[in-house]
Amino acid sequence: MTSQLSKRVTIDIEPDLYKKLTLKAAQDDCSVSDIVHEAVYLLLAEDAEDIADFDARRDEPSTDIEL
């Protein structure tokens, strides 16, 4: 999945998590980098969706909730 447009980064991962990542990569026939890339992409996409929802509701009136 690496291309000339990719940026190389270094991250620290706990040994147990890295072991799980390498096993997952082997099972899925992909690289650890592919898994990390997809996870980051999904996280950022979720954030973008949340921001879009917030922006769409920005002008709605506030509602107090009494407990």
Coordinates of C-alpha atoms in Angstrom, one line a residue:
M1 CA 0.0 0.0 0.0
T2 CA 3.0 2.3 0.3
S3 CA 3.3 4.8 -2.5
Q4 CA 5.7 7.7 -3.2
L5 CA 3.0 10.0 -1.7
S6 CA 3.1 8.2 1.6
K7 CA 4.9 9.6 4.6
R8 CA 7.0 7.3 6.8
V9 CA 6.3 7.6 10.5
T10 CA 7.6 5.9 13.6
I11 CA 5.2 5.0 16.4
D12 CA 5.7 3.1 19.7
I13 CA 3.4 0.2 20.2
E14 CA 3.2 -2.1 23.3
P15 CA 4.7 -5.5 22.5
D16 CA 1.4 -7.4 23.1
L17 CA -0.4 -5.1 20.8
Y18 CA 2.3 -5.4 18.1
K19 CA 2.1 -9.2 18.4
K20 CA -1.7 -9.1 17.9
L21 CA -1.2 -6.7 14.9
T22 CA 1.3 -9.0 13.2
L23 CA -1.0 -12.0 13.7
K24 CA -3.9 -10.1 12.3
A25 CA -1.8 -9.0 9.3
A26 CA -0.8 -12.6 8.6
Q27 CA -4.4 -13.8 8.8
D28 CA -5.6 -11.0 6.5
D29 CA -2.6 -11.3 4.2
C30 CA -1.7 -7.7 4.6
S31 CA 0.9 -5.6 6.4
V32 CA 0.8 -4.0 9.8
S33 CA 1.1 -0.7 8.0
D34 CA -2.1 -1.5 6.1
I35 CA -4.0 -2.2 9.3
V36 CA -2.7 1.0 11.0
H37 CA -3.5 3.1 7.9
E38 CA -7.1 1.7 7.8
A39 CA -7.6 2.3 11.5
V40 CA -6.4 5.9 11.3
Y41 CA -8.5 6.5 8.2
L42 CA -11.7 5.2 9.9
L43 CA -11.0 7.2 13.0
L44 CA -10.6 10.4 11.0
A45 CA -13.6 9.7 8.9
E46 CA -15.7 9.2 12.1
D47 CA -14.4 12.6 13.4
A48 CA -15.3 14.3 10.1
E49 CA -18.8 12.8 10.2
D50 CA -19.2 14.1 13.8
I51 CA -18.1 17.6 12.8
A52 CA -20.4 17.6 9.8
D53 CA -23.3 16.6 12.1
F54 CA -22.4 19.3 14.5
D55 CA -22.2 21.9 11.8
A56 CA -25.6 20.9 10.4
R57 CA -27.2 21.3 13.8
R58 CA -25.3 24.5 14.8
D59 CA -28.3 26.8 14.4
E60 CA -30.8 24.6 16.1
P61 CA -32.2 25.9 19.4
S62 CA -30.8 24.5 22.6
T63 CA -33.0 22.4 24.8
D64 CA -32.7 22.2 28.5
I65 CA -33.0 18.7 30.0
E66 CA -34.3 18.6 33.6
L67 CA -33.5 15.6 35.7

